[in-house]
PDB file of C-alpha atoms in Angstrom:
ATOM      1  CA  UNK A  29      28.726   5.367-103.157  1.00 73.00           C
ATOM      2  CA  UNK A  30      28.127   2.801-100.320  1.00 83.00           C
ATOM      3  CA  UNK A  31      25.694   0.398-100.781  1.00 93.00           C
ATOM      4  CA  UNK A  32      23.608  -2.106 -98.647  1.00 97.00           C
ATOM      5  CA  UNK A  33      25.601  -5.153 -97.640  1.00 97.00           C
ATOM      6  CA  UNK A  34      24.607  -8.591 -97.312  1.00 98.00           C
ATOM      7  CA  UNK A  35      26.478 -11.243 -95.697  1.00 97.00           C
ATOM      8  CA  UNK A  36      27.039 -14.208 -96.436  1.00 98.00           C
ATOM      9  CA  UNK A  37      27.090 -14.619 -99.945  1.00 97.00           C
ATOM     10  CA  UNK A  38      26.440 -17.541 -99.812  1.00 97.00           C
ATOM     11  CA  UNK A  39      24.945 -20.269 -97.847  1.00 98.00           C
ATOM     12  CA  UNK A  40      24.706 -23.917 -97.344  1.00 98.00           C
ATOM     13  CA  UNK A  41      22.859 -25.513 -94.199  1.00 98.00           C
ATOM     14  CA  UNK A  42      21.491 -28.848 -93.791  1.00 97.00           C
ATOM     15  CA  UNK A  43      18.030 -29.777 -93.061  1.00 97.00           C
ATOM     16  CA  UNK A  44      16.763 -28.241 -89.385  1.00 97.00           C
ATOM     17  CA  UNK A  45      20.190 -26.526 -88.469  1.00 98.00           C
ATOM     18  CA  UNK A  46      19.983 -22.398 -88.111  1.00 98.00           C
ATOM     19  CA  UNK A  47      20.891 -19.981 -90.018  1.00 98.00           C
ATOM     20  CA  UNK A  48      22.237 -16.201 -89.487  1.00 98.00           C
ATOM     21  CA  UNK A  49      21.380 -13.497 -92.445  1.00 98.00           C
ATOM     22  CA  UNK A  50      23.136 -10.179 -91.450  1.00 98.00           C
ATOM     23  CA  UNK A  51      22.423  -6.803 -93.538  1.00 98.00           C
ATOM     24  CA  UNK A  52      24.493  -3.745 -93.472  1.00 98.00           C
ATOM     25  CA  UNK A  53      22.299  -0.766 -94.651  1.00 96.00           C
ATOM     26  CA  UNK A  54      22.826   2.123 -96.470  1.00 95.00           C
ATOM     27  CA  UNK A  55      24.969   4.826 -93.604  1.00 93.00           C
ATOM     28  CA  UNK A  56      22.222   7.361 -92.877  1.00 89.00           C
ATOM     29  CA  UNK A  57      19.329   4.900 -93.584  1.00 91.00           C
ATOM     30  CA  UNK A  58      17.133   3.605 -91.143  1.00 90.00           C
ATOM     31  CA  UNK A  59      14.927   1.468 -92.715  1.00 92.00           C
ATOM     32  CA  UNK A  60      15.216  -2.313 -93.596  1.00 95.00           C
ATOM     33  CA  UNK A  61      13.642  -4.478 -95.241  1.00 96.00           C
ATOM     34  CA  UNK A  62      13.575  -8.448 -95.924  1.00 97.00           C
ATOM     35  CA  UNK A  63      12.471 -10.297 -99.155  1.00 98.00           C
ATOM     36  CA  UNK A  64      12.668 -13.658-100.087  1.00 98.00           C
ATOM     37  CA  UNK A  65      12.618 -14.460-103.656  1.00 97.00           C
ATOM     38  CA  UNK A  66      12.526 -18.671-104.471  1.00 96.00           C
ATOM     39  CA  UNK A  67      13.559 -20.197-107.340  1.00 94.00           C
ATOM     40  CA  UNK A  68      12.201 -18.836-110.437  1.00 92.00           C
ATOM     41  CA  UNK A  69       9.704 -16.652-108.452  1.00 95.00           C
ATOM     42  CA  UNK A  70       9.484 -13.137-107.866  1.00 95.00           C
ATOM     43  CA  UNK A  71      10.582 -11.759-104.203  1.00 96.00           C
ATOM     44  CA  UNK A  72       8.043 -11.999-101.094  1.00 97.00           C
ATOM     45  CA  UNK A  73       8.225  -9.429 -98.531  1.00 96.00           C
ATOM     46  CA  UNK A  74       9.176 -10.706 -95.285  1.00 97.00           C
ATOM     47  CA  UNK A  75       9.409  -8.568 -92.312  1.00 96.00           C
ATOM     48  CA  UNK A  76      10.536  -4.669 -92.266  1.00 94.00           C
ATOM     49  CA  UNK A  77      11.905  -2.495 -89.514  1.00 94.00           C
ATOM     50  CA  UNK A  78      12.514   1.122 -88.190  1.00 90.00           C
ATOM     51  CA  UNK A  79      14.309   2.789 -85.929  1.00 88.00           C
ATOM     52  CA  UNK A  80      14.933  -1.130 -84.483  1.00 91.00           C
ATOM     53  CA  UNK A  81      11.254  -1.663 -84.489  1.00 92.00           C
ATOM     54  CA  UNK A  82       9.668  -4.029 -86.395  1.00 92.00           C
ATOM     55  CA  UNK A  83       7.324  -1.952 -88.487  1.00 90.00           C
ATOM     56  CA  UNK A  84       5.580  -4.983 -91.025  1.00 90.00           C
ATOM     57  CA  UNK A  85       5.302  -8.331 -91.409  1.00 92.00           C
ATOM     58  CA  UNK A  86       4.192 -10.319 -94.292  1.00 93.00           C
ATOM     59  CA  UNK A  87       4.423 -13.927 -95.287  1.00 87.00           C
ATOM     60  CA  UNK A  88       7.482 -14.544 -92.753  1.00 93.00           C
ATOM     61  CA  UNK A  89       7.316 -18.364 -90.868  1.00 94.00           C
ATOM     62  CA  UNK A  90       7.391 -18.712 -87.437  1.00 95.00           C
ATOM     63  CA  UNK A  91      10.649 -20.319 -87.441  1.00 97.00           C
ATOM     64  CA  UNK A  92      12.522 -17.015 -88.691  1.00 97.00           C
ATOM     65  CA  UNK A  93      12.588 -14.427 -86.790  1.00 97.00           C
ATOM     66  CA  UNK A  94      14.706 -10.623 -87.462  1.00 97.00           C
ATOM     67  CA  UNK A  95      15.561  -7.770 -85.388  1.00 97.00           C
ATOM     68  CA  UNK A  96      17.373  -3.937 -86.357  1.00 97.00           C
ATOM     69  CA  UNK A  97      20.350  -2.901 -83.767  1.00 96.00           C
ATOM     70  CA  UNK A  98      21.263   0.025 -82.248  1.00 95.00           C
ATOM     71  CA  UNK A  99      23.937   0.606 -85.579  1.00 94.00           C
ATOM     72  CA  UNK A 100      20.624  -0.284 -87.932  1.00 95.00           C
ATOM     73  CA  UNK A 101      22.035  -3.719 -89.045  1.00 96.00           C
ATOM     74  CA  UNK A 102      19.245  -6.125 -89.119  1.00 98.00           C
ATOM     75  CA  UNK A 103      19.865 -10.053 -89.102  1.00 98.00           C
ATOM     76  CA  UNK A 104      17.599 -12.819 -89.786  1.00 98.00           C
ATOM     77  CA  UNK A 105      17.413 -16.070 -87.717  1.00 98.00           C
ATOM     78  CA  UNK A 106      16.440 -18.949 -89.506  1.00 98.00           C
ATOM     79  CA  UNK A 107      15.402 -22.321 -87.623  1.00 97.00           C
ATOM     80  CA  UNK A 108      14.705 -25.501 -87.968  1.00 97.00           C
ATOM     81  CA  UNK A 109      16.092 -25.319 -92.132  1.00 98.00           C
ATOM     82  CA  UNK A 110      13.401 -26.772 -94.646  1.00 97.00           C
ATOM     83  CA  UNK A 111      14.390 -27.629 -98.525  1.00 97.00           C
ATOM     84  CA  UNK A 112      11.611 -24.824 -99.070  1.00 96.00           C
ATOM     85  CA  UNK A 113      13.381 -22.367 -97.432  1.00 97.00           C
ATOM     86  CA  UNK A 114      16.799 -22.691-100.132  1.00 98.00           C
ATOM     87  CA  UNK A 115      16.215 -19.280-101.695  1.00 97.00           C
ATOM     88  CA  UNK A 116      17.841 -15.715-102.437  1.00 97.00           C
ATOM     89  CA  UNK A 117      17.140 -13.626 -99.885  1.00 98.00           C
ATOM     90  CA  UNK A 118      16.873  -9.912-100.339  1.00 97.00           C
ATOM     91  CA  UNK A 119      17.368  -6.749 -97.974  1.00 97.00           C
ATOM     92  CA  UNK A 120      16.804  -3.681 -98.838  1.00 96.00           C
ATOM     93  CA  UNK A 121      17.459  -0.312 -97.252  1.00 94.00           C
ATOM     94  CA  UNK A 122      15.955   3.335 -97.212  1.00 91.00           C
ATOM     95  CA  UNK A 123      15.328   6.581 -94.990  1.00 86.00           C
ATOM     96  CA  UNK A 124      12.021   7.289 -93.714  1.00 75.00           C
ATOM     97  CA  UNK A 125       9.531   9.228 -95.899  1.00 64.00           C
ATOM     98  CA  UNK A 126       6.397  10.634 -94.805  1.00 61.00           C
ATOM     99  CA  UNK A 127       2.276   9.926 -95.286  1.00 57.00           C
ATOM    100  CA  UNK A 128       2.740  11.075 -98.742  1.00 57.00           C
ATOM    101  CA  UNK A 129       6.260  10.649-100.083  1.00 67.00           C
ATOM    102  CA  UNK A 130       7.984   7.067-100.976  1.00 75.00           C
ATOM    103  CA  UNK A 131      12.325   6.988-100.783  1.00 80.00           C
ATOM    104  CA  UNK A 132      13.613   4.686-102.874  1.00 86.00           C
ATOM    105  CA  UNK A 133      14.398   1.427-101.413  1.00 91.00           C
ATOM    106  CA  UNK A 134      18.364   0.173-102.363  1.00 94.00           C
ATOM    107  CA  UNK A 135      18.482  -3.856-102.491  1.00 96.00           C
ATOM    108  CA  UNK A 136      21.864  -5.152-101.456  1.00 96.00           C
ATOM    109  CA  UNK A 137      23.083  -8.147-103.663  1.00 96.00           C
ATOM    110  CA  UNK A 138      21.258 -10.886-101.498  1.00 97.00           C
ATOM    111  CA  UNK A 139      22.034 -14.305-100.046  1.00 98.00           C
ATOM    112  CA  UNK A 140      21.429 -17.532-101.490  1.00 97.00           C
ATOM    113  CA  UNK A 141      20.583 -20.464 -99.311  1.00 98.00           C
ATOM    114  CA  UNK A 142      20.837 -23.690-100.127  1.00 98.00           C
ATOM    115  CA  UNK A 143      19.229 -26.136 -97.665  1.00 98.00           C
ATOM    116  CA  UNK A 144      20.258 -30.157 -97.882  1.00 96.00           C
TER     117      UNK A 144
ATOM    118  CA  UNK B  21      -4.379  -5.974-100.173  1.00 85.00           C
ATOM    119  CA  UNK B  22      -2.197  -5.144-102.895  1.00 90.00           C
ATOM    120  CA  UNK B  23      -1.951  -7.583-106.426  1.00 96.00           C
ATOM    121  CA  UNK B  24       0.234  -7.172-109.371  1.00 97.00           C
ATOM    122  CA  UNK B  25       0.021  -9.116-112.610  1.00 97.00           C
ATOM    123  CA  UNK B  26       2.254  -9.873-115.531  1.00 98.00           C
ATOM    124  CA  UNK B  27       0.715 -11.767-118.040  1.00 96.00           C
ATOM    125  CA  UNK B  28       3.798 -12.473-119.977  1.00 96.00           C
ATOM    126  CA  UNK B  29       5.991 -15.091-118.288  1.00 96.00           C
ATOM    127  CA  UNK B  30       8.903 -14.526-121.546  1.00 97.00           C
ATOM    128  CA  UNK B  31       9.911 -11.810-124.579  1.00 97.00           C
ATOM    129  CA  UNK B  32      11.951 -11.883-127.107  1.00 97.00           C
ATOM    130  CA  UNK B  33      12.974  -9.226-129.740  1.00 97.00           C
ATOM    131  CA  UNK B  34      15.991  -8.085-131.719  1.00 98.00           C
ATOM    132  CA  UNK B  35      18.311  -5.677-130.838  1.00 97.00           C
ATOM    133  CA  UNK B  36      17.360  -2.306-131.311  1.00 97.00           C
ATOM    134  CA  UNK B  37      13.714  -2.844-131.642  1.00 98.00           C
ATOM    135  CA  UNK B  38      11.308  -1.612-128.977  1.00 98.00           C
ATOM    136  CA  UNK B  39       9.444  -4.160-127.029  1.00 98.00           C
ATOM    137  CA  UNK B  40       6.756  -3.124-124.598  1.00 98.00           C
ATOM    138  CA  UNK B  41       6.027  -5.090-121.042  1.00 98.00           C
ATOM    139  CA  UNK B  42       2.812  -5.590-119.771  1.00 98.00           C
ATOM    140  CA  UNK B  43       1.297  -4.917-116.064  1.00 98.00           C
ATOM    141  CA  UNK B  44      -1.815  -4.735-114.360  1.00 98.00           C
ATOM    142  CA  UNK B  45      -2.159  -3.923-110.580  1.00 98.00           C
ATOM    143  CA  UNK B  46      -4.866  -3.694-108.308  1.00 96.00           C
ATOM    144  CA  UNK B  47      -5.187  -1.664-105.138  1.00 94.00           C
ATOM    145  CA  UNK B  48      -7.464   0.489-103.641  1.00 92.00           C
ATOM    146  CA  UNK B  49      -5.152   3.159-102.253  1.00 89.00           C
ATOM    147  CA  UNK B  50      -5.463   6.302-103.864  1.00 87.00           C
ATOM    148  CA  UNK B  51      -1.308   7.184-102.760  1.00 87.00           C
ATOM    149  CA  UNK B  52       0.593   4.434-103.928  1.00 92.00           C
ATOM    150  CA  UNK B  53       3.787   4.227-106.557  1.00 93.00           C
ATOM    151  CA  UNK B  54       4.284   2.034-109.230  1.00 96.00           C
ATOM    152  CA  UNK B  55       7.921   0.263-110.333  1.00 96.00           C
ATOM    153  CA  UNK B  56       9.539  -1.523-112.793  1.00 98.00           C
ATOM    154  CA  UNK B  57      12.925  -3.657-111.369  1.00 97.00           C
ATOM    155  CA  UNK B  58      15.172  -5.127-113.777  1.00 97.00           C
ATOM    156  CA  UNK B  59      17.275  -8.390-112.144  1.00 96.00           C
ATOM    157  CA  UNK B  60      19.697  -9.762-114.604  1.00 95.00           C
ATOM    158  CA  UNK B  61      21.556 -12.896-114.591  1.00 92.00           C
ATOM    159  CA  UNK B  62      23.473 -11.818-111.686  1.00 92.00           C
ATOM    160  CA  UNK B  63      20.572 -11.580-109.839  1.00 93.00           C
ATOM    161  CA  UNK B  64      20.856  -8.316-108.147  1.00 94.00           C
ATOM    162  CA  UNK B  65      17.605  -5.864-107.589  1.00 96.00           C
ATOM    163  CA  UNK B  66      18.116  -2.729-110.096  1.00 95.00           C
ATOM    164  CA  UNK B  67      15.134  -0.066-110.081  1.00 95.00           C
ATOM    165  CA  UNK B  68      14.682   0.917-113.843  1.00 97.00           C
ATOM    166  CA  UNK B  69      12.135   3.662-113.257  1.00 97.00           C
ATOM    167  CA  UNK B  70       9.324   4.655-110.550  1.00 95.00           C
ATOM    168  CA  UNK B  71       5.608   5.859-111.709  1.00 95.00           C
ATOM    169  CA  UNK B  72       3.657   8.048-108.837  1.00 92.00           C
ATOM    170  CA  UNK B  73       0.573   7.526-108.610  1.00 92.00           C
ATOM    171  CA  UNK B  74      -0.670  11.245-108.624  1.00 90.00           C
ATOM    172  CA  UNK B  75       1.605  12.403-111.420  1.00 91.00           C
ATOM    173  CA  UNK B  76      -0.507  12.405-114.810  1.00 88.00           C
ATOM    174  CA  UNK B  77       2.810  12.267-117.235  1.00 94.00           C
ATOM    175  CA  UNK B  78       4.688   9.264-117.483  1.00 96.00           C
ATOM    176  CA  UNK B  79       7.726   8.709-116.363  1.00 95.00           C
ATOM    177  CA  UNK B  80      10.655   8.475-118.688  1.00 96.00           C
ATOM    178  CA  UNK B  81      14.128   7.330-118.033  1.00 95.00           C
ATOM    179  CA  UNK B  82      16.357   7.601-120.848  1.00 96.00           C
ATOM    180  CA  UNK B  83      15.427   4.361-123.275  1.00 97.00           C
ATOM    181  CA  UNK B  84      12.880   3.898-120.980  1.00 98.00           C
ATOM    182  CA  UNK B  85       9.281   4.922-120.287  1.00 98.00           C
ATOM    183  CA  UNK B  86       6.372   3.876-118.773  1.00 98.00           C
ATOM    184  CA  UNK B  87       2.559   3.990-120.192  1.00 97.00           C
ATOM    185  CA  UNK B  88       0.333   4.568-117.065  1.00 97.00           C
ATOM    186  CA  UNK B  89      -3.264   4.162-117.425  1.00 96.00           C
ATOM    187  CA  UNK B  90      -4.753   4.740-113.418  1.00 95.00           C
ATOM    188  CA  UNK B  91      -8.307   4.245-114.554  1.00 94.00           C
ATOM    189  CA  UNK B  92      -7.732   1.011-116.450  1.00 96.00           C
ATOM    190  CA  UNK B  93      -5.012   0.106-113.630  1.00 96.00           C
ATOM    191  CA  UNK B  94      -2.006  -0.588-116.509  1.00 97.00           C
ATOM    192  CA  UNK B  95       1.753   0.220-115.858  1.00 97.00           C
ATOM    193  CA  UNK B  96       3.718  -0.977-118.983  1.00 98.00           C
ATOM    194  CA  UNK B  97       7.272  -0.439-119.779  1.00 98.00           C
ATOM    195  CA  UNK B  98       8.267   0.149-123.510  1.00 98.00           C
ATOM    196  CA  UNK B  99      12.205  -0.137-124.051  1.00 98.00           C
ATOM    197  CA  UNK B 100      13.648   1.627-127.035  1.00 98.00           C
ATOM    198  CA  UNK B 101      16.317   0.517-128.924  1.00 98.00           C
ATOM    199  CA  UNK B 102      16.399  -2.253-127.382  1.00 98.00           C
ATOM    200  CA  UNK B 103      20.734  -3.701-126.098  1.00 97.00           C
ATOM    201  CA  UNK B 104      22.293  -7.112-125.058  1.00 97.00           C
ATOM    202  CA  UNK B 105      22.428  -5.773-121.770  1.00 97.00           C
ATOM    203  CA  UNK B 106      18.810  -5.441-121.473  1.00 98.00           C
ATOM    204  CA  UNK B 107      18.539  -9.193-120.973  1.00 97.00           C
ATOM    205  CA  UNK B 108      16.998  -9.934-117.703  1.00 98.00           C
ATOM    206  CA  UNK B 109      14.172 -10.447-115.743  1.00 97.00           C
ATOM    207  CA  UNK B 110      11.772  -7.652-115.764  1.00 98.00           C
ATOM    208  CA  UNK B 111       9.454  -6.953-112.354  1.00 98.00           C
ATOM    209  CA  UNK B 112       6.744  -4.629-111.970  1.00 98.00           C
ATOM    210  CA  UNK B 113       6.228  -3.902-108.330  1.00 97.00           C
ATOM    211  CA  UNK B 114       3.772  -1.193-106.372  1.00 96.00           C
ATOM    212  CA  UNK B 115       3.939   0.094-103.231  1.00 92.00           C
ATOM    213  CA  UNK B 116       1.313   2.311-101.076  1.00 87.00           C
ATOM    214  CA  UNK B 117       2.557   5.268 -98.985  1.00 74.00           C
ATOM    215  CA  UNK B 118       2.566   4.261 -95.676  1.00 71.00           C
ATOM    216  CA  UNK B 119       5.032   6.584 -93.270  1.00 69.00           C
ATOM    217  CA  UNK B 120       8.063   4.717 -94.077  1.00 64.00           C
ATOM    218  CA  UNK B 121       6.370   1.296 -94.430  1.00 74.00           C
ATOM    219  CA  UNK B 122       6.625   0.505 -98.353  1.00 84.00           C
ATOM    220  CA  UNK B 123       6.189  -3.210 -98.795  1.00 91.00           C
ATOM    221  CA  UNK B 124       6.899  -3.862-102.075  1.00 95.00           C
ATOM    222  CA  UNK B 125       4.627  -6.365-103.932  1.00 96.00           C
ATOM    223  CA  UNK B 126       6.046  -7.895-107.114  1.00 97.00           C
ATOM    224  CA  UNK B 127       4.425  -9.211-109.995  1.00 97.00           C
ATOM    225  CA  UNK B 128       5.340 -13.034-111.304  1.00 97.00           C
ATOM    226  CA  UNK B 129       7.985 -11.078-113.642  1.00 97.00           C
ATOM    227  CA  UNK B 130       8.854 -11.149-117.853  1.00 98.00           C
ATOM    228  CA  UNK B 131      12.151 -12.692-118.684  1.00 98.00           C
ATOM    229  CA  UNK B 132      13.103 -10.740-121.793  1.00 98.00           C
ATOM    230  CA  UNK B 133      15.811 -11.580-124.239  1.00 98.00           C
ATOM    231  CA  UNK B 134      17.336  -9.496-126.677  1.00 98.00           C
ATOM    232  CA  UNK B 135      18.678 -11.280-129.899  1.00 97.00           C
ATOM    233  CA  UNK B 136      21.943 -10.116-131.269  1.00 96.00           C
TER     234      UNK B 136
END
């Protein structure tokens, strides 16, 4: 079965260049999500989206911003690279469930940052 | 605001044994679902089993179940006959319904090893 696709990998950026995060959901699902899990912690939601519209935001800087397109990719800009942003970052697809349901979100196998 | 605590940062126990993981959450939704994630060394996100909130009976999932006490707020995870490939980091997460916006907020996490 398909499954949510991260790219790149991997990363390595110096210290206040930008970065580009791109996500691949699920075919079918049109729901994405964002986490960002540091080292040894446990992952932080970022920022979600649906139907290309940003439906949440949690502890997300300024200097990143995301967007969903038309094909329900999402990518994450990252600006202005700090050390404390080197860190595995998480997204995570699912379909849209009602007031009273909950789909299961699928994680995709992240990408780790490094910042120099 | 959602919280979720795990008061054990690391477990150990021998293979074959049953080991039990503690969580405590906090919310004051009355529809919201309950999660344990298991992230091994390869770091991807793998959902071990899902509690709802409204369902009385705990969840099982083959070697796994889940003890859910909604008064007291408790969501552990017991693991029977414990295997090598059990070894990972352990995450309880919850998540309120919320028309297709499911933020999900992780606990600190229990890094379990299983002894050969």
């Amino acid at each position: 079965a398909a499954g949510v696709i991260q790219s790149p990998r991997h990363l390595i950026k110096e210290k206040r260049e930008t970065a580009t995060l791109k996500c691949y959901p699920i075919p079918r699902h049109d729901t994405v999500y964002w986490y960002q899990q540091g080292p040894g912690q446990d992952p932080q939601f970022l920022i979600s989206f649906y139907e290309k519209m940003q439906s949440d935001k949690g502890s997300i800087p300024d200097r990143f911003s995301a967007q969903q397109f038309s094909d329900y990719h999402s990518e994450l800009n990252m600006s202005s690279l700090e050390l404390g942003d080197s860190a595995l970052y998480f997204c995570a697809s699912s379909t849209h469930s009602g007031r009273t349901s909950y789909n299961e979100q699928f994680f995709g196998p992240g990408t780790r940052l490094t910042v120099l | 605001a959602q919280t979720v605590t795990q008061s054990q940062p690391e477990m150990s126990v021998q293979e074959a044994e049953t080991v039990t993981l503690s969580c405590t959450y906090d919310t004051s939704e009355n529809n919201y679902y309950l999660f344990w994630y298991k992230q091994p060394p390869s770091r991807q996100m793998i959902l071990v089993i899902r509690q709802e909130a409204y369902k009385q009976q705990n969840a099982t999932e083959n070697r796994f179940s889940v003890n859910f006490q909604k008064a007291a707020k408790s969501f552990s995870l017991k693991i029977s006959d414990s295997q090598l490939g059990d070894t990972a980091m352990y995450f309880c997460a919850l998540t309120i319904s919320n028309f297709g916006n499911e933020k999900l907020t992780f606990g600190t996490g229990t890094r379990l090893t299983i002894i050969p």
